[in-house]
PDB file of C-alpha atoms in Angstrom:
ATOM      1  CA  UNK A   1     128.602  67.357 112.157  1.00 65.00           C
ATOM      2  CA  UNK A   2     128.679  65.952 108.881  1.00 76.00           C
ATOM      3  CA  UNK A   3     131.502  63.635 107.830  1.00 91.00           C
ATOM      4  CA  UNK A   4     133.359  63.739 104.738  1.00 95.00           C
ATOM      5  CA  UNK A   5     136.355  61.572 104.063  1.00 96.00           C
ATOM      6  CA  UNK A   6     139.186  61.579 101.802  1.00 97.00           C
ATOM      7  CA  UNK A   7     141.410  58.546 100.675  1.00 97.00           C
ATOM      8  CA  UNK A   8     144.279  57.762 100.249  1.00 97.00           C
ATOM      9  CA  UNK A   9     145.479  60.068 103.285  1.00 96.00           C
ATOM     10  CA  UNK A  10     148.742  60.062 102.297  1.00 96.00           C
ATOM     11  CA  UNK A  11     150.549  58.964  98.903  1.00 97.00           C
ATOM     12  CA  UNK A  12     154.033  58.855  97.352  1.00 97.00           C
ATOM     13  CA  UNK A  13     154.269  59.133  93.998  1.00 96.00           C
ATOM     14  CA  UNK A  14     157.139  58.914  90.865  1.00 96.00           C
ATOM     15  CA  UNK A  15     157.549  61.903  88.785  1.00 97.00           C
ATOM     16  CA  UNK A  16     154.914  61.900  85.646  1.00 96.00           C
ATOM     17  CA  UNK A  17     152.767  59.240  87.018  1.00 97.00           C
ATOM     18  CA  UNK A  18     148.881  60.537  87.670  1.00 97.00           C
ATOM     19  CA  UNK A  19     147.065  60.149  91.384  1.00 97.00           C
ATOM     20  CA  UNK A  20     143.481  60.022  91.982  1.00 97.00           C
ATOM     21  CA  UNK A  21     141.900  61.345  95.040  1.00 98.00           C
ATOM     22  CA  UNK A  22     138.654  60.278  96.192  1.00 97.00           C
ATOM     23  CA  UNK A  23     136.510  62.983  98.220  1.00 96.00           C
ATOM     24  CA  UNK A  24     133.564  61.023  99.654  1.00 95.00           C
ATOM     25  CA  UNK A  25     130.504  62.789 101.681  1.00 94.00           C
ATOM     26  CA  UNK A  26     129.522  59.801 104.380  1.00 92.00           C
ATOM     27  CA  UNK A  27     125.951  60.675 105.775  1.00 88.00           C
ATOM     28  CA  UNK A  28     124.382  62.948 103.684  1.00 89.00           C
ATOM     29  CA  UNK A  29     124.330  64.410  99.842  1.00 89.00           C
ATOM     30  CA  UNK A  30     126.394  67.176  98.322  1.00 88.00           C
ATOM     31  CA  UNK A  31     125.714  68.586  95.061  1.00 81.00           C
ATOM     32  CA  UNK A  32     128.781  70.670  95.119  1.00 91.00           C
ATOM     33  CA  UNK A  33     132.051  70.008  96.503  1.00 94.00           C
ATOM     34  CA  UNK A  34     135.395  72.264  96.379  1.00 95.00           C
ATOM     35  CA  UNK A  35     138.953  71.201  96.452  1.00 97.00           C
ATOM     36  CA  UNK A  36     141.436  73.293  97.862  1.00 96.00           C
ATOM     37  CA  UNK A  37     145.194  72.614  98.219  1.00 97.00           C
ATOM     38  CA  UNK A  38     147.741  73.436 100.573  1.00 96.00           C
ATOM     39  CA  UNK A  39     151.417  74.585 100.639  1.00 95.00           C
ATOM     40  CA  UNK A  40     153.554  74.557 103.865  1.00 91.00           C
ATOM     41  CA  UNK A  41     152.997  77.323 106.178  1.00 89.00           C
ATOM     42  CA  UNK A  42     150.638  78.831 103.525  1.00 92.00           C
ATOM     43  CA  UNK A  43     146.578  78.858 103.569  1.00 93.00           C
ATOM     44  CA  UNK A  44     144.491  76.764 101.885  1.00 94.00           C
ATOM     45  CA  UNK A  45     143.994  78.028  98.017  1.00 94.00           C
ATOM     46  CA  UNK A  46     140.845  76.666  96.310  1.00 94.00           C
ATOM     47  CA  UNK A  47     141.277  74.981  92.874  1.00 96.00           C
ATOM     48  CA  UNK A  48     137.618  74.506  91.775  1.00 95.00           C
ATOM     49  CA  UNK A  49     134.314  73.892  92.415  1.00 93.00           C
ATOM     50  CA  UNK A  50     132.742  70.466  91.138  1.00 91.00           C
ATOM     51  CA  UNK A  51     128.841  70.379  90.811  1.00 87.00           C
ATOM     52  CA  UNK A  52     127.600  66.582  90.225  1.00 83.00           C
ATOM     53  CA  UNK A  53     126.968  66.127  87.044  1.00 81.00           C
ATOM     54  CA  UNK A  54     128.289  68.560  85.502  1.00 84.00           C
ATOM     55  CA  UNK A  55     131.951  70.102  84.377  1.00 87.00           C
ATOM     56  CA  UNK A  56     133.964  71.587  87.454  1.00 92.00           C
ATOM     57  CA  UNK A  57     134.850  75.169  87.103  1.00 93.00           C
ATOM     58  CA  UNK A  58     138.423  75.978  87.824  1.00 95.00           C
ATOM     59  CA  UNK A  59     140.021  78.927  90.058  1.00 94.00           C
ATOM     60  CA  UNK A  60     142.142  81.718  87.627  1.00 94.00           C
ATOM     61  CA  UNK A  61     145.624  80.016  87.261  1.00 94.00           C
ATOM     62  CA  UNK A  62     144.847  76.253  87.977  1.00 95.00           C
ATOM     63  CA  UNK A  63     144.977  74.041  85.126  1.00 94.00           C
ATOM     64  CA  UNK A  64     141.993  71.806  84.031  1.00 93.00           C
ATOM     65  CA  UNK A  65     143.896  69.351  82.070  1.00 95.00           C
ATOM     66  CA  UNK A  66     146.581  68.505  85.142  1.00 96.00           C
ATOM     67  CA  UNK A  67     143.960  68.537  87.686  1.00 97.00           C
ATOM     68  CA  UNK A  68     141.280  66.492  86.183  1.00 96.00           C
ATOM     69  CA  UNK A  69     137.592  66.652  88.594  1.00 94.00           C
ATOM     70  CA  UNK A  70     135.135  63.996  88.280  1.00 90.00           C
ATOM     71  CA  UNK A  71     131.936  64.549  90.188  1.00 88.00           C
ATOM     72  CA  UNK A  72     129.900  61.766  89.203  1.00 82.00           C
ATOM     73  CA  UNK A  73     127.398  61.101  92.388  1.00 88.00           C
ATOM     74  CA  UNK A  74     126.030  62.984  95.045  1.00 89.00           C
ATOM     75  CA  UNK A  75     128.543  61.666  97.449  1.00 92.00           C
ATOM     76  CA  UNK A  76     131.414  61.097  95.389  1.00 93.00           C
ATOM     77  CA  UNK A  77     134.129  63.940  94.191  1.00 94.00           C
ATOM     78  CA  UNK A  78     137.459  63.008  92.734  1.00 95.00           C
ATOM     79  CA  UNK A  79     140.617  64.736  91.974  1.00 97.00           C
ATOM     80  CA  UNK A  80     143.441  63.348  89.614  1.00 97.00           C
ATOM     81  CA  UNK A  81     146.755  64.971  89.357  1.00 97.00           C
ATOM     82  CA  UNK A  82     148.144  64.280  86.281  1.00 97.00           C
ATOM     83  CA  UNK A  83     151.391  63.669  85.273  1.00 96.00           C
ATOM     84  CA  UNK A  84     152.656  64.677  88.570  1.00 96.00           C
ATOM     85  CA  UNK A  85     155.682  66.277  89.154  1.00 96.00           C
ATOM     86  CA  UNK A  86     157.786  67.617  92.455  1.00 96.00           C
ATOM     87  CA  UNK A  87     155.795  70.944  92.254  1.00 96.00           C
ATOM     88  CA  UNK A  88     152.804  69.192  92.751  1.00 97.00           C
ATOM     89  CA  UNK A  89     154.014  68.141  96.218  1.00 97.00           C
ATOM     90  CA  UNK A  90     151.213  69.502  98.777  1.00 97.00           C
ATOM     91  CA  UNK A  91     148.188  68.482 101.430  1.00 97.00           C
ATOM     92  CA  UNK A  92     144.736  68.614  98.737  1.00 98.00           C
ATOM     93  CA  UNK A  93     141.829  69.128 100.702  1.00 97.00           C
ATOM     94  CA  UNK A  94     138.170  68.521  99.911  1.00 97.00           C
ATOM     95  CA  UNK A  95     134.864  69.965 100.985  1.00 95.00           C
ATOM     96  CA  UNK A  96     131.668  69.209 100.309  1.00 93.00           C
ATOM     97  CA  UNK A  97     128.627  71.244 101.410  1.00 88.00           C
ATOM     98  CA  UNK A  98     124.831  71.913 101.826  1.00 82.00           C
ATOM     99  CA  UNK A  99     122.885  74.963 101.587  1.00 77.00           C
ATOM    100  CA  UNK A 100     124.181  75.880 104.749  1.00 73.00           C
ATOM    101  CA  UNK A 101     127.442  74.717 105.643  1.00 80.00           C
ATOM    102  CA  UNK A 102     130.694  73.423 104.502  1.00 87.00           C
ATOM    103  CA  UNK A 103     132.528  70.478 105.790  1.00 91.00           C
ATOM    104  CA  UNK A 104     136.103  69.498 104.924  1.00 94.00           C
ATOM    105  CA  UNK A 105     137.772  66.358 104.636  1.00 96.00           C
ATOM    106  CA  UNK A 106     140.908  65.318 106.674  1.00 96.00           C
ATOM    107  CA  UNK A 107     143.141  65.726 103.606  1.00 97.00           C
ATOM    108  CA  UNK A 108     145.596  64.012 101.617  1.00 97.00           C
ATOM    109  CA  UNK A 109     149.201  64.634 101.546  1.00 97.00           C
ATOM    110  CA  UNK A 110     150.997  64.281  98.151  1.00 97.00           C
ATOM    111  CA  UNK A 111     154.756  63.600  97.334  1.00 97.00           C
ATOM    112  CA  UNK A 112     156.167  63.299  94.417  1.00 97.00           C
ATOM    113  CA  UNK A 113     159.663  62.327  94.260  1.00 96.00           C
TER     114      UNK A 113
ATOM    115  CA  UNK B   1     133.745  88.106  98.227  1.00 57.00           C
ATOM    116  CA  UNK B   2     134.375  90.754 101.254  1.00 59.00           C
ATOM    117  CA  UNK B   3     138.622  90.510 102.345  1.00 87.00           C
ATOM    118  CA  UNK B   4     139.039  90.098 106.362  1.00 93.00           C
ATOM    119  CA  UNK B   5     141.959  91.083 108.009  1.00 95.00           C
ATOM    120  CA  UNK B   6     143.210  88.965 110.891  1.00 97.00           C
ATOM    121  CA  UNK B   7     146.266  89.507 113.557  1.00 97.00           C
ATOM    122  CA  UNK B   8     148.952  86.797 112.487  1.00 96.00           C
ATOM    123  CA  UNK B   9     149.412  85.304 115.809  1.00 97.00           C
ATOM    124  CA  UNK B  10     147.991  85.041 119.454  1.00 98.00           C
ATOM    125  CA  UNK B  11     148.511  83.849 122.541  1.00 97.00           C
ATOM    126  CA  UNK B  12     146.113  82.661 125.228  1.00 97.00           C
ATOM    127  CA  UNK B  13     146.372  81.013 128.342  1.00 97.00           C
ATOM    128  CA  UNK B  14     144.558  77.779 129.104  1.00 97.00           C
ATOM    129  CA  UNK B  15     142.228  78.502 131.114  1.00 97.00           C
ATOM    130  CA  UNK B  16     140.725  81.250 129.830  1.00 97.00           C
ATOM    131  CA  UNK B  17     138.844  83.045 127.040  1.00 97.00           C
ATOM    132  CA  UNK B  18     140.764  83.722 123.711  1.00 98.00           C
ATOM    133  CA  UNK B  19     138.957  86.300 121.905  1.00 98.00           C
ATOM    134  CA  UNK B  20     140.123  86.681 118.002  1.00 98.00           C
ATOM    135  CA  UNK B  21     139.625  89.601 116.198  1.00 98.00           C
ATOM    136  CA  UNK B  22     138.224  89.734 112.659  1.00 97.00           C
ATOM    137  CA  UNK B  23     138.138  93.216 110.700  1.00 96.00           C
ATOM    138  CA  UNK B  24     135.736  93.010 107.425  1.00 94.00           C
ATOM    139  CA  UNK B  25     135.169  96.079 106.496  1.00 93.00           C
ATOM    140  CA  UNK B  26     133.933  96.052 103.292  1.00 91.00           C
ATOM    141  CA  UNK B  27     131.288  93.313 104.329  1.00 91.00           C
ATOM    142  CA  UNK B  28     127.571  93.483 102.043  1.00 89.00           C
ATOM    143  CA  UNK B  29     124.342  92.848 103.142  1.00 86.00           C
ATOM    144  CA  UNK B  30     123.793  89.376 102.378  1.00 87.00           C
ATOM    145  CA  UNK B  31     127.171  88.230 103.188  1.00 90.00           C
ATOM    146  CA  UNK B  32     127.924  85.872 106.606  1.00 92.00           C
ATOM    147  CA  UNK B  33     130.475  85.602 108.478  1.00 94.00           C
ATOM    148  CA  UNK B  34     132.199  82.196 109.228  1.00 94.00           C
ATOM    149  CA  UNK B  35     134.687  81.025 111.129  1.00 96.00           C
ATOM    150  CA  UNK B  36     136.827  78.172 110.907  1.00 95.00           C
ATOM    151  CA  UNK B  37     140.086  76.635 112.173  1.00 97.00           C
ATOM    152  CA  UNK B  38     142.913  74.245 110.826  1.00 97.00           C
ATOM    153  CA  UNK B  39     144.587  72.212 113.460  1.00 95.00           C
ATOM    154  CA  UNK B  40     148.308  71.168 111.998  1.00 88.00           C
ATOM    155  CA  UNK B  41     147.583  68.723 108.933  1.00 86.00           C
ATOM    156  CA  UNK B  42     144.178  68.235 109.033  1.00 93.00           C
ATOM    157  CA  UNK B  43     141.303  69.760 107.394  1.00 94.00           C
ATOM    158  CA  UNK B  44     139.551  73.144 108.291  1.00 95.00           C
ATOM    159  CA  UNK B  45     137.111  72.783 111.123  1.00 94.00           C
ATOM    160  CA  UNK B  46     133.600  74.137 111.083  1.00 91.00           C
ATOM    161  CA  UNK B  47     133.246  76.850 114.268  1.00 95.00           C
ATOM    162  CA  UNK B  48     130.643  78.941 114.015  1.00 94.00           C
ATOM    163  CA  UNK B  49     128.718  81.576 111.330  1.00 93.00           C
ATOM    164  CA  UNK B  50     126.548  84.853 111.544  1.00 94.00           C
ATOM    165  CA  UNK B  51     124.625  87.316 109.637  1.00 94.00           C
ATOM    166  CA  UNK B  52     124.120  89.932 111.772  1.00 93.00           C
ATOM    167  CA  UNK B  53     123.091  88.865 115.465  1.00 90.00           C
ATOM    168  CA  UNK B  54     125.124  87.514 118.011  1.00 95.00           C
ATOM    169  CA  UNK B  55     125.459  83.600 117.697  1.00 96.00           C
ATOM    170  CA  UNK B  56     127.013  80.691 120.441  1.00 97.00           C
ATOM    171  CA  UNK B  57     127.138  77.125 120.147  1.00 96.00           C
ATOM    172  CA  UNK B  58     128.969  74.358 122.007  1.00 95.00           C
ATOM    173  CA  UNK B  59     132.174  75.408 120.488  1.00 95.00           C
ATOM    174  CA  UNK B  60     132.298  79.102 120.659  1.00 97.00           C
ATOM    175  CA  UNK B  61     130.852  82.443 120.382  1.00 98.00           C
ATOM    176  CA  UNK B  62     130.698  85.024 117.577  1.00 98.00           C
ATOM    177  CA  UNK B  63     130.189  88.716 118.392  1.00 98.00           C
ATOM    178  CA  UNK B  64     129.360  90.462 115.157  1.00 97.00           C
ATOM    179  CA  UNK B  65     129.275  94.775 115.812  1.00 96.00           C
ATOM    180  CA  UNK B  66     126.121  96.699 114.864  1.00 95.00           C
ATOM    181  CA  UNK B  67     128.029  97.751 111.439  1.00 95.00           C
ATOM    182  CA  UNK B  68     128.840  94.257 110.988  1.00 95.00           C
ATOM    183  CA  UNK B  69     132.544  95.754 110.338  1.00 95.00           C
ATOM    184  CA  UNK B  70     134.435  93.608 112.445  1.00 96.00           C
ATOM    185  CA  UNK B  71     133.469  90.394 114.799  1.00 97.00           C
ATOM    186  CA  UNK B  72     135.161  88.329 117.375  1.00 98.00           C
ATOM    187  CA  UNK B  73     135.153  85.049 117.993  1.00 98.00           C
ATOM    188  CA  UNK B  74     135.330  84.249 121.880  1.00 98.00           C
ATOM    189  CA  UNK B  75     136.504  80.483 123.306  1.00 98.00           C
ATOM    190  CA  UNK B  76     135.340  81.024 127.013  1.00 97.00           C
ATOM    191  CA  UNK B  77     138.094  78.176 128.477  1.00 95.00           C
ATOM    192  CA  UNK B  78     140.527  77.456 126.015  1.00 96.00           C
ATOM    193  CA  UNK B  79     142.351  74.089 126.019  1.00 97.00           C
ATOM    194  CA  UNK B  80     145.558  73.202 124.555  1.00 97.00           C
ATOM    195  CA  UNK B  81     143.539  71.509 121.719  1.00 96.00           C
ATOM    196  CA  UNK B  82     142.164  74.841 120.778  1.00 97.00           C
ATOM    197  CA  UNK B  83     146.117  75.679 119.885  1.00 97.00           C
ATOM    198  CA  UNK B  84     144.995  76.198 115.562  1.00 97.00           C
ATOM    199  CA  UNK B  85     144.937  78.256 112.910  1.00 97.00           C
ATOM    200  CA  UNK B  86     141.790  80.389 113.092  1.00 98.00           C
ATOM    201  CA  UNK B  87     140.294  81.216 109.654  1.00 97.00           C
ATOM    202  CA  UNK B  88     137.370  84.229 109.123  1.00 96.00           C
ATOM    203  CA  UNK B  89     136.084  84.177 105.951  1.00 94.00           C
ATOM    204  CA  UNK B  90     133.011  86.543 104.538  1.00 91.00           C
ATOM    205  CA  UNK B  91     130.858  85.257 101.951  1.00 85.00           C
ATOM    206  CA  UNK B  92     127.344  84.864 100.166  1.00 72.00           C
ATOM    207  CA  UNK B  93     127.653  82.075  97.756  1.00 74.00           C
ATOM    208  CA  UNK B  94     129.091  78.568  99.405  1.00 76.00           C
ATOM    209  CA  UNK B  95     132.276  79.146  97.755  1.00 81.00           C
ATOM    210  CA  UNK B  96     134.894  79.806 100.811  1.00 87.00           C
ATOM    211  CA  UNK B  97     138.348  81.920 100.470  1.00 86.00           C
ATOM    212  CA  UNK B  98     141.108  81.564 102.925  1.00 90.00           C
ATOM    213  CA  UNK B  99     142.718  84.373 103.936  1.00 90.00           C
ATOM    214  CA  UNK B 100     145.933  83.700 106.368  1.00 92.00           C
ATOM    215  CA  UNK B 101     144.041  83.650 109.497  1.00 96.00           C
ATOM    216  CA  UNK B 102     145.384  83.627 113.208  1.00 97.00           C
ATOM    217  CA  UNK B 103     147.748  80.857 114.709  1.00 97.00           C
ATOM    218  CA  UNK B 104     146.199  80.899 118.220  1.00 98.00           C
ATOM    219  CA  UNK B 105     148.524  79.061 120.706  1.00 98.00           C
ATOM    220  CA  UNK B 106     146.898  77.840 124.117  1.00 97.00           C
ATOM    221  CA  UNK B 107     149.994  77.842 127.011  1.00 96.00           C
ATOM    222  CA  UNK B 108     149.688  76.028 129.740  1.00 95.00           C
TER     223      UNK B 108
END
């Protein structure tokens, strides 16, 4: 299947400083691409949907201006958590599809301390 | 997007066939149904989808009823790496919502 990768995998992070995610689809082209996130023992809740090129549209209660979305190529997603804060803690997960299917990155785990 | 109802938790021996229920009952007509699984900490894993027919690939099969109310998804030898979180999701558009799923645990 297709392969989509996410980096970093894991990161550690001070209170009120902002983390970028990369989402990146390896071997073939997504125009849109999802990120979900992920408490402990919980399912995976999706935040938004980015379409490349154009503004990412946000799930009811998520907030555009702490999760910032940048979908600026065909391969190429990212998420930025800004101003972070122990809340924030949790595994983000990105998927990027094509007409058909849906394929999900292996996730990145965020702390904040 | 149609809800799905799923048992919390099964167990299966390894060995043989694990067959997970999925109850969608207020399905449409254009909607599929997909199922995926989580294995701890990493991302959701593609399994199978169907419309209305029957479907199998190397993973698994889906059995979808003639009212397309409910389906099952069937591992014929389950492994201890089958041991996941089994996710059925309903949908038209390529947006996917998680419901809790099934944690499916493979004993040797």
């Amino acid at each position: 299947g297709a392969v989509v990768s996410q980096h970093p995998s894991w990161v550690i992070c001070k209170s009120g400083t902002s983390v970028k995610i990369e989402c990146r689809s390896l071997d073939f082209q997504a125009t849109t691409m999802f990120w979900y996130r992920q408490f402990p023992k919980q399912s995976l809740m999706l935040m938004a949907t980015s379409n490349e090129g154009s503004k990412a549209t946000y799930e009811q209660g998520v907030e555009k201006d702490k999760f910032l979305i940048n979908h600026a190529s065909l391969t190429l997603s990212t998420l930025t958590v800004t101003s972070a804060h122990p809340e924030d803690s949790s595994f983000y997960i990105c998927s990027a599809s094509t007409p058909n299917e849906q394929f999900f990155g292996p996730g990145t785990r965020l702390t904040v301390l | 997007d149609a809800k799905t109802t799923q048992p919390p938790s099964m167990d299966c021996a390894e060995g043989r066939a694990a067959n997970l229920p999925c109850n969608h009952s207020t399905i449409s007509g254009n909607e599929y149904v997909y199922w995926y699984r989580q294995i701890h900490s990493q991302g959701p894993q593609y399994i199978i989808h169907g419309l209305k027919n029957n479907e199998t690939n190397e993973m698994a099969s889906l059995i979808i009823t003639e009212d397309r109310k409910s389906s099952t998804l069937i591992l014929p030898h389950a492994t201890l790496r089958d041991t996941a979180v089994y996710y059925c999701i309903v949908n038209s558009a390529q947006k996917l919502v998680f419901g809790q799923g099934t944690r499916l645990t493979i004993n040797p």
